[in-house]
Short mmCIF file of C-alpha atoms in Angstrom, two decimals:
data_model
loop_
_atom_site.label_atom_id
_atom_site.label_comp_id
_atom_site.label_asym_id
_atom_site.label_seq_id
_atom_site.Cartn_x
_atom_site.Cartn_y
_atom_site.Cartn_z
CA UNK A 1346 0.00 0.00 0.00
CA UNK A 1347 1.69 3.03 -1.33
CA UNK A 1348 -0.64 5.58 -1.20
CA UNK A 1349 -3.85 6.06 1.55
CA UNK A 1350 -6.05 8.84 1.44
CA UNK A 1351 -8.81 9.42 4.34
CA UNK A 1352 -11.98 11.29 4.66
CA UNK A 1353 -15.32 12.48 6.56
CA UNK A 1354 -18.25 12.77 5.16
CA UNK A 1355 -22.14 13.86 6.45
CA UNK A 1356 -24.21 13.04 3.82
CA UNK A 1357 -21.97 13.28 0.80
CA UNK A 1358 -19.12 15.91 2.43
CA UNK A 1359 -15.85 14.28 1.74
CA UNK A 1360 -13.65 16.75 4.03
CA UNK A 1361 -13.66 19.26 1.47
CA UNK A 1362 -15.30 21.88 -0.34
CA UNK A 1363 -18.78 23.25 0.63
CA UNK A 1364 -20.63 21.03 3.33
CA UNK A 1365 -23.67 19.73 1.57
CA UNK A 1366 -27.41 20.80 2.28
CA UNK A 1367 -29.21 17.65 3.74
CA UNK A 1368 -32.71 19.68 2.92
CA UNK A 1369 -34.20 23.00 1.60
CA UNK A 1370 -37.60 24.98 1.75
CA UNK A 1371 -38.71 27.98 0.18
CA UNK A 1372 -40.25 30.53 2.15
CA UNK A 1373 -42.93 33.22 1.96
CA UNK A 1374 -40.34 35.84 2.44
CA UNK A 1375 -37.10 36.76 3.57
CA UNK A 1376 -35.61 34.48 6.25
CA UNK A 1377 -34.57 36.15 8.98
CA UNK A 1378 -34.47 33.89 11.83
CA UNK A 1379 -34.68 29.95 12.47
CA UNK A 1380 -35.63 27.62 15.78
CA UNK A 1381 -36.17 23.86 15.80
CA UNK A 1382 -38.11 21.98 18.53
CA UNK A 1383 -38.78 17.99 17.64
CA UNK A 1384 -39.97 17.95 14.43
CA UNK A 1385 -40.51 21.11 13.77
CA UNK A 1386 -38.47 24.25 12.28
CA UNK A 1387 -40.23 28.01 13.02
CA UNK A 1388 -38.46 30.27 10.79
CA UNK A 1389 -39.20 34.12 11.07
CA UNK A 1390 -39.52 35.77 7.96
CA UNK A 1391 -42.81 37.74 6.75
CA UNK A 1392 -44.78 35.85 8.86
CA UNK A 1393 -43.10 32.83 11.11
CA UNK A 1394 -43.89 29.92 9.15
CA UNK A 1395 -43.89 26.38 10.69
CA UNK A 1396 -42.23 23.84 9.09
CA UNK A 1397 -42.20 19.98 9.25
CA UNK A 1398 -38.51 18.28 9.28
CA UNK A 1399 -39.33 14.89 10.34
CA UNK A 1400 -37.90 14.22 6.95
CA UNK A 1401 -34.92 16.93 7.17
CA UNK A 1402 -34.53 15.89 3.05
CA UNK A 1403 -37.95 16.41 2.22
CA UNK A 1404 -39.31 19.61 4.51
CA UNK A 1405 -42.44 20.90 4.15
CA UNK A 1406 -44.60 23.90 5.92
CA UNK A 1407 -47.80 22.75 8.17
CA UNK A 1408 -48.69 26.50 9.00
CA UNK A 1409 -47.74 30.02 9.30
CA UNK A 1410 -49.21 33.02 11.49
CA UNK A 1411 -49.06 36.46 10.54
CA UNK A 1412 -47.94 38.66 13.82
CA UNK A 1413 -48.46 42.96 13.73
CA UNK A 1414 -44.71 43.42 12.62
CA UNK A 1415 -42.47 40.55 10.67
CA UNK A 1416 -40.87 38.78 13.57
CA UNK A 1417 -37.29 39.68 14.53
CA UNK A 1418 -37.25 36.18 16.35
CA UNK A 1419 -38.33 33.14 17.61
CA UNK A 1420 -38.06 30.82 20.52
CA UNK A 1421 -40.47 27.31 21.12
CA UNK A 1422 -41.47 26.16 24.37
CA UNK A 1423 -43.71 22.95 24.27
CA UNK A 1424 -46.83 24.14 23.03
CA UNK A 1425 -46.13 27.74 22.23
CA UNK A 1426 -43.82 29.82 20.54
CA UNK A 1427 -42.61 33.00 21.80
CA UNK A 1428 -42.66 35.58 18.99
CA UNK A 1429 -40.61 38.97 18.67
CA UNK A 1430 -42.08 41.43 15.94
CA UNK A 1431 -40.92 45.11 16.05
CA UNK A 1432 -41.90 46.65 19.35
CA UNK A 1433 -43.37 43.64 21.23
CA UNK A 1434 -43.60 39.56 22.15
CA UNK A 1435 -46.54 37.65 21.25
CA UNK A 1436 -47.30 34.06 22.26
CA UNK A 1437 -48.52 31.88 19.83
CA UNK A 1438 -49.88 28.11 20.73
CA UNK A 1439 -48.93 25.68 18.29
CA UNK A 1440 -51.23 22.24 19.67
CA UNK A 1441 -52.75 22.31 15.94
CA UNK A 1442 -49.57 23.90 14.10
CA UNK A 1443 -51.91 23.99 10.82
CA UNK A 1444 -53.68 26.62 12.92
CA UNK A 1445 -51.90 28.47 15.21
CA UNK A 1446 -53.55 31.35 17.42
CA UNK A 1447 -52.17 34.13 19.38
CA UNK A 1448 -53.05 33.61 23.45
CA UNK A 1449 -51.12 36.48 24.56
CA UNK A 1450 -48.40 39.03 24.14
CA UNK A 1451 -47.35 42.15 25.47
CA UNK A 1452 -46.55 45.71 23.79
CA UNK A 1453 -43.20 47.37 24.34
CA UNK A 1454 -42.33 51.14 23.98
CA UNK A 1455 -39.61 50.53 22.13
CA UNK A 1456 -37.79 48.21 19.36
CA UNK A 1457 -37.01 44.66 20.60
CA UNK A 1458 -34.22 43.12 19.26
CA UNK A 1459 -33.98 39.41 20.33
CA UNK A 1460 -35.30 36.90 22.81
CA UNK A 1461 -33.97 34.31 25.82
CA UNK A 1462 -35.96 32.42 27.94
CA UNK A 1463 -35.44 30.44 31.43
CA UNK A 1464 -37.73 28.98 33.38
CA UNK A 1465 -41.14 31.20 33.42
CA UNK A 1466 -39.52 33.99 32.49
CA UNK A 1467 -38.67 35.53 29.04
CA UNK A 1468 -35.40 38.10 28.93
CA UNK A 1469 -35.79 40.81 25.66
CA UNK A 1470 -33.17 42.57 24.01
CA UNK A 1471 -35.01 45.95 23.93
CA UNK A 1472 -32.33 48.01 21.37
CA UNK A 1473 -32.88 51.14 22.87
CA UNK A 1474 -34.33 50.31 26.31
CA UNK A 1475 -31.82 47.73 28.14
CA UNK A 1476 -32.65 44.28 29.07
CA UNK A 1477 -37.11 43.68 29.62
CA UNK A 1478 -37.72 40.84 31.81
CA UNK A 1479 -40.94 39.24 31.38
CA UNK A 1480 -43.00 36.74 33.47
CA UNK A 1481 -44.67 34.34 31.00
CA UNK A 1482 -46.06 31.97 33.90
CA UNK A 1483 -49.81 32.73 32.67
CA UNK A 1484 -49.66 33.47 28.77
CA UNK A 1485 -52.72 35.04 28.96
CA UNK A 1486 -51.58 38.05 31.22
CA UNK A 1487 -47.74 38.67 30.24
CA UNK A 1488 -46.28 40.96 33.00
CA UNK A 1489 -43.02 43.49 33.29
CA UNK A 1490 -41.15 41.57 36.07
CA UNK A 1491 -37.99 43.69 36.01
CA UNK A 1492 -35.78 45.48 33.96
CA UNK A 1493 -31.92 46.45 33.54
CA UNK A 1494 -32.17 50.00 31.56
CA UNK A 1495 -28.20 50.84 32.32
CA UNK A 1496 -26.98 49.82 29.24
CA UNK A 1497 -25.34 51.25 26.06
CA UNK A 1498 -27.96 51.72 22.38
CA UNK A 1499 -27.73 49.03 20.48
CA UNK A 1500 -28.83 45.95 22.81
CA UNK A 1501 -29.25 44.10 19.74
CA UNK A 1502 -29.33 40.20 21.71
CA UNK A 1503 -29.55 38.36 24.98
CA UNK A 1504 -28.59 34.51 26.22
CA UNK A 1505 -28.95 33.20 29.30
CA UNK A 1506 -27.22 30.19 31.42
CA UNK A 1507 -28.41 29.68 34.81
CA UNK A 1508 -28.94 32.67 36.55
CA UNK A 1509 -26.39 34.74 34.18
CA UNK A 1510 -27.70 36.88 31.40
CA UNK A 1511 -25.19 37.71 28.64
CA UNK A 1512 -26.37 41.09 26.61
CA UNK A 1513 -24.53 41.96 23.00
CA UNK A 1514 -24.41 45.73 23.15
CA UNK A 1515 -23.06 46.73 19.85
CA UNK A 1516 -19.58 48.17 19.82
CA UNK A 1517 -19.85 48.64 23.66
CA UNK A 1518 -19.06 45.16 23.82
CA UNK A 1519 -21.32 42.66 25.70
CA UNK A 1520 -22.49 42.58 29.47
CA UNK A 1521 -23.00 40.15 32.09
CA UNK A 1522 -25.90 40.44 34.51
CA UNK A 1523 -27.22 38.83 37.50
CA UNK A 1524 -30.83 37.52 36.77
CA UNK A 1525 -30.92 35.32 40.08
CA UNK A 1526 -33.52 38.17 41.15
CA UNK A 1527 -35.76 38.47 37.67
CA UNK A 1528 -37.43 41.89 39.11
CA UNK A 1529 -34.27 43.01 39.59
CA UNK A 1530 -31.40 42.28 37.70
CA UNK A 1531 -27.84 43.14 38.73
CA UNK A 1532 -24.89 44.48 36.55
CA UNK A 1533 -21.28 42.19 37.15
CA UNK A 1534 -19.33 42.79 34.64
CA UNK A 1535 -18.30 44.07 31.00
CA UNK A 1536 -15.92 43.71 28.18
CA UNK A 1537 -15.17 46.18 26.14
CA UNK A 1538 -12.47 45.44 23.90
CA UNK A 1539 -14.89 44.05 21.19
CA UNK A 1540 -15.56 45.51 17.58
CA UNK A 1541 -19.21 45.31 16.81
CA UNK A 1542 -21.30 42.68 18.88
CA UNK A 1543 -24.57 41.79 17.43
CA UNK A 1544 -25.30 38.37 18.54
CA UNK A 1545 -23.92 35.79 21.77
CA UNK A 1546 -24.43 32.17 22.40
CA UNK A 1547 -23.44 30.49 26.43
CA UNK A 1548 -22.08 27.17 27.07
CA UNK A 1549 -20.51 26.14 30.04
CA UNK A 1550 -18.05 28.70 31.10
CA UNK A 1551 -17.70 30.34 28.05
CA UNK A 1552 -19.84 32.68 25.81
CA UNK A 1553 -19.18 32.61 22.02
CA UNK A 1554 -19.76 36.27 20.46
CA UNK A 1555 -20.52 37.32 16.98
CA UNK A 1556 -18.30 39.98 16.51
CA UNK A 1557 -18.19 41.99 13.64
CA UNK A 1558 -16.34 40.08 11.08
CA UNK A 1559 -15.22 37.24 13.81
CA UNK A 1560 -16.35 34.78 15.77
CA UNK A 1561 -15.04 35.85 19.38
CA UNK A 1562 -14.19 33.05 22.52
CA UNK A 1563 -15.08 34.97 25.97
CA UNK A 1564 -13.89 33.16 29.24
CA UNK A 1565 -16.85 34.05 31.84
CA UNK A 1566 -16.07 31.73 34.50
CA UNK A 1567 -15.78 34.22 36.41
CA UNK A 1568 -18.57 37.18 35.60
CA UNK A 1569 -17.39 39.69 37.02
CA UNK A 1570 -14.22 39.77 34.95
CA UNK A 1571 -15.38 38.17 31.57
CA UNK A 1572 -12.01 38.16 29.27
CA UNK A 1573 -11.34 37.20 25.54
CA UNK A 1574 -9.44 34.09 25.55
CA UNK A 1575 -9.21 32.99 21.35
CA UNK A 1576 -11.01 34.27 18.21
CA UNK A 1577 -11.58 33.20 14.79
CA UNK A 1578 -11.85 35.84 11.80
CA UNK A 1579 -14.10 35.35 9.03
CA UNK A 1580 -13.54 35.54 5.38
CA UNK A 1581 -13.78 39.04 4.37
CA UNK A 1582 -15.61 42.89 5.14
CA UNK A 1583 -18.70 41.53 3.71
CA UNK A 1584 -18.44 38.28 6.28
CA UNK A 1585 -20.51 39.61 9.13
CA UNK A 1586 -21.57 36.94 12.21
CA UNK A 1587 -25.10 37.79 12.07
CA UNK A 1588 -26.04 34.60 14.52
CA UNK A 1589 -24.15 32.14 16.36
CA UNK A 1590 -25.36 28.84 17.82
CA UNK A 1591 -23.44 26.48 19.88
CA UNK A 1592 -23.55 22.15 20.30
CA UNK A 1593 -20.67 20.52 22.00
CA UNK A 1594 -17.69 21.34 20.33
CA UNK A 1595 -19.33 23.38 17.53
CA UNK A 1596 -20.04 26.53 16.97
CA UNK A 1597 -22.22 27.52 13.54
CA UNK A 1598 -21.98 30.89 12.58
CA UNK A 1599 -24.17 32.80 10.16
CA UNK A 1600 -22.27 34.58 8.78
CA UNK A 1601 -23.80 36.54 5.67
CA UNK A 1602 -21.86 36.43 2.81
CA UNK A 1603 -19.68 33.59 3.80
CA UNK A 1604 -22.79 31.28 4.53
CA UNK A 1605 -22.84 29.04 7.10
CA UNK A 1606 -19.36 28.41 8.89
CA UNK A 1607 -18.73 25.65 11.31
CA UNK A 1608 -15.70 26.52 14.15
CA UNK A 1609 -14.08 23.74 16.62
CA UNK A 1610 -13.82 25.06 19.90
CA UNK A 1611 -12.61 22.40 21.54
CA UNK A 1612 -9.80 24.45 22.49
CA UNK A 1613 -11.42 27.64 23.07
CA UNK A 1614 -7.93 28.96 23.12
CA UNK A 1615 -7.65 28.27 19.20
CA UNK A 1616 -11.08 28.35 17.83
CA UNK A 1617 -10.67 26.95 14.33
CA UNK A 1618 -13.24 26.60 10.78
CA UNK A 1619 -13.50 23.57 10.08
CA UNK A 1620 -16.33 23.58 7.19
CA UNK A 1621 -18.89 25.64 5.79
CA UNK A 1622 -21.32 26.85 2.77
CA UNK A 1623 -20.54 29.74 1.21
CA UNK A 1624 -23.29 29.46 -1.51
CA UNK A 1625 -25.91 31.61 0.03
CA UNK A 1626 -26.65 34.25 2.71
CA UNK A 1627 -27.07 33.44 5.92
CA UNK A 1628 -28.96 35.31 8.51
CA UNK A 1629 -29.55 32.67 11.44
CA UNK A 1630 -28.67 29.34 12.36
CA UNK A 1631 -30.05 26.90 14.89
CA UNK A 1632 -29.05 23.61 16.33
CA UNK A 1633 -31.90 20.67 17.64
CA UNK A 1634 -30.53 17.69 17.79
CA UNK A 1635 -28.41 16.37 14.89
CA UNK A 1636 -29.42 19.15 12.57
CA UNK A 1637 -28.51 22.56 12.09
CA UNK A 1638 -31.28 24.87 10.29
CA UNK A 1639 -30.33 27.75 8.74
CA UNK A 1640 -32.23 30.91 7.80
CA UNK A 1641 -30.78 32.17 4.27
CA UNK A 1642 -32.38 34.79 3.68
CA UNK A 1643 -33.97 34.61 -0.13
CA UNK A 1644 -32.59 31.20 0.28
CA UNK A 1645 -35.56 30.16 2.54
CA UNK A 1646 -34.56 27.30 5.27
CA UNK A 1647 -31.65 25.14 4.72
CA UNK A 1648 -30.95 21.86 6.33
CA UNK A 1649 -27.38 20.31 7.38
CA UNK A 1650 -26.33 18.03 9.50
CA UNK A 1651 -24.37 18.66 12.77
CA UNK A 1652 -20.95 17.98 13.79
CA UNK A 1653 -19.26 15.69 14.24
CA UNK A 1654 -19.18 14.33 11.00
CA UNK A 1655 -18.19 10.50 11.01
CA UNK A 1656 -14.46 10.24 10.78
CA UNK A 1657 -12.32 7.50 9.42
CA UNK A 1658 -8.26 7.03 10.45
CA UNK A 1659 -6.21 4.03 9.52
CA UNK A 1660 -3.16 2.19 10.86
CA UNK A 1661 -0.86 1.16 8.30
CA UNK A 1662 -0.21 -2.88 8.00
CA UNK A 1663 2.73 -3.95 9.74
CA UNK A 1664 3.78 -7.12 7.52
CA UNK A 1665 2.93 -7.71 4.16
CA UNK A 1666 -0.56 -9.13 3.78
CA UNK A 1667 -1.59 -7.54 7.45
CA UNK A 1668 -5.27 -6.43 6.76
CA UNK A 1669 -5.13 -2.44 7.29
CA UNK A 1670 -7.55 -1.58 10.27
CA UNK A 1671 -9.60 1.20 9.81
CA UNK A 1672 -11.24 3.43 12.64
CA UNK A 1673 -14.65 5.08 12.87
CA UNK A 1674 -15.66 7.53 15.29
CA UNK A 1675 -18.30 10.35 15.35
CA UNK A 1676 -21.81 10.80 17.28
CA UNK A 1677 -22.98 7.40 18.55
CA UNK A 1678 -26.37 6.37 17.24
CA UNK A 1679 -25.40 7.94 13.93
CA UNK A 1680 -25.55 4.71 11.27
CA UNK A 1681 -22.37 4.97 9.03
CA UNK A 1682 -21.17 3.20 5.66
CA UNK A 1683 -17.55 3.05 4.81
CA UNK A 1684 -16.70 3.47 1.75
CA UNK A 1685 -13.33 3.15 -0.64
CA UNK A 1686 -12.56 4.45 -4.11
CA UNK A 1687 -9.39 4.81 -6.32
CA UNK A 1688 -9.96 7.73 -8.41
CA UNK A 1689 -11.94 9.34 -5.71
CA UNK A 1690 -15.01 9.44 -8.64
CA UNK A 1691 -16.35 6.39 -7.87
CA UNK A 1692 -17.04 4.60 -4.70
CA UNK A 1693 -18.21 1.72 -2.95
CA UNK A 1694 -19.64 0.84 0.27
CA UNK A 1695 -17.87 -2.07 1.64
CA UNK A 1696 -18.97 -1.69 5.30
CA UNK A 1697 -22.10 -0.58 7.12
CA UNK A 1698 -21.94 0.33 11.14
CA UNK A 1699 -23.76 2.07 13.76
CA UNK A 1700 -21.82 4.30 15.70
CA UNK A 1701 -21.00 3.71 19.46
CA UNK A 1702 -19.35 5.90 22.41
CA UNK A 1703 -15.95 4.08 21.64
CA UNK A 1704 -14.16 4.07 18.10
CA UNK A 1705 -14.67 1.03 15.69
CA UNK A 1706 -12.36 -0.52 14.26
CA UNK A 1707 -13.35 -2.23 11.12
CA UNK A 1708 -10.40 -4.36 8.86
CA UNK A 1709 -10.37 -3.94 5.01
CA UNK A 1710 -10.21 -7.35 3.56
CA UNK A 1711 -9.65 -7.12 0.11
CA UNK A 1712 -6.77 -9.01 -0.97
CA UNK A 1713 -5.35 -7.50 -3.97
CA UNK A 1714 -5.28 -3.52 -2.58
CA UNK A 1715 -3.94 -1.22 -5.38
CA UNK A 1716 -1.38 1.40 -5.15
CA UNK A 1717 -3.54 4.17 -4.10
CA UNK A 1718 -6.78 3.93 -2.45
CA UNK A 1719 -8.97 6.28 -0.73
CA UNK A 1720 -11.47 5.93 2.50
CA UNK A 1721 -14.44 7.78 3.47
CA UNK A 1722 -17.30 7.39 6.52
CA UNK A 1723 -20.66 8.91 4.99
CA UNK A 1724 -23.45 9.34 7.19
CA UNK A 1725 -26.48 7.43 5.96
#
């Protein structure tokens, strides 16, 4: 065996190029914004339209509802949706999504720009009015539980993580606040040293900022100092992260012109791209499960799968005649063929598995191997 080449592949991705779209829909309007609960996809564009993925290739819409404003956002809860048009939240009950109705809402004073929820409570990004806590206990009768109005124009996004709110403020940076007390939330801590934050995922002790042209890694173990600790630039000036999402390891940015862009940040210290689709625009991404959805904008809603891919390594025979051993890793449950090819145009499947917590090792047994051959591990 003189030559080995080895791949990864999620649905046809081979380790290079664009990462393929799994499935695509067509919307009424621009998409804007995307959530995924179950089955189901909301995307916010005129209107948030509801969309059935059981069959991520094949998608199709079961409803839509038309709120006062297009919606800015969008965030599911069992059965309701929490919707964000210009200046205010509606609730929306999805237990017949070919229907849905409005059960409640309330009207803000001022532009709202995005949406987090915990518990009974739902935190909004009011741009020009600080951080709106609402209690959503009773849909019916949406109340002002507290608010945090000490805060720079341009609070464009919230997340939350326990009892830690995490507010994008624009090119003041983002701030961390202490929602322990909903009516009254408490200021801890800032960074500053940020270019343009629009939009912030949390996970764990870190909180993963969109900003500007780059995806940015902030340490905020400790929130009363939050500090950068790594950072990943995108493409180009017309490369803005518009929305960020977070699963694992993972972080999917949307990030405009440069499409969807998938970073490793398993080392937060050295946040790296590892794959992406530049072919359209992307506005917002979500993850639910082992899909990411995508809002892309005339695009409509696309449909990949999440990392990690199935990957295949390989331990070189040591004697002549030694079968090589091949090894397959990647999310368990995911069902996996391996496949081989010489001229990397055609290939067969030689070897069908279901991936476990552990690494499988699988032998290749074909006797006569030629000088070059190539591996891949292609979701199913």
């Amino acid at each position: 065996l003189t030559g080995l080449g080895l791949m990864a592949g999620g649905a046809s991705w081979a380790g290079g190029g664009d990462l393929p779209v799994v499935g695509r829909l067509d919307t009424t309007g621009t998409a804007m914004r995307v959530a995924g609960a179950g089955d189901l996809a909301f995307v916010a564009s005129w209107e948030l339209e509801i969309i059935d993925v059981s069959v991520p290739s094949a998608p199709r819409k079961l409803g839509g509802y038309q709120p006062a404003w297009a919606p800015q956002d969008v965030i599911p809860a069992g059965h309701l949706v929490y919707v964000l048009p210009y200046t205010g939240v509606e609730i929306v009950d999805l237990s017949n999504p070919e229907a849905p109705r409005k059960v409640g809402g309330y009207e803000g004073q001022s532009q709202m720009g995005g949406l987090a929820l915990a518990d009974e409570h739902l935190y909004v990004a009011a741009l020009n009015a600080g951080l709106r806590v609402l209690d959503v206990s009773n849909p019916g009768e949406v109340q002002l539980a507290g608010a945090f109005t000490e805060l720079p124009q341009r609070t464009s996004e919230v997340a939350i993580s326990g009892n830690l709110a995490c507010v994008a403020v624009g090119p003041a940076g983002i701030r961390m606040i202490d929602v322990s007390n909903p009516a009254d939330p408490q200021l801890t801590g800032s960074i500053d040293a940020l270019d343009n934050v629009f939009t912030v995922s949390m996970s764990g002790e870190h909180a993963y900022v969109g900003d500007g042209h780059s995806l940015q890694v902030i340490d905020i173990s400790d929130p009363t100092n939050p500090r950068r600790v790594g950072g990943c630039a995108l493409k180009s000036f017309k490369s803005f992260a518009n929305d960020v999402a977070v699963s694992g390891d993972f972080v999917y940015v949307a990030a405009q012109a440069e499409g969807l862009v998938v970073v490793d940040v398993s080392d937060p210290t050295h946040p790296t791209k590892v794959a992406g689709n530049a072919s359209f625009n992307a506005l917002g991404v979500a993850v639910e499960g082992d899909r990411v959805y995508v809002a892309a904008d005339t695009d409509g809603l696309l449909i990949f799968d999440a990392f990690p891919l199935p990957r295949v390594s390989a331990r070189t025979p040591q004697s002549p005649g030694s079968p090589l051993t091949l090894t397959v890793s990647g999310r368990p449950g995911h069902h996996v063929q391996l496949q081989r090819s010489n001229d990397l145009r055609r290939w067969e499947t030689f070897h069908e598995l279901t991936l476990g917590e552990d690494p499988t090792d699988v032998e290749e047994t074909e006797a006569n191997l030629p000088s070059h051959r190539f591996y891949r591990a292609v979701k199913e």
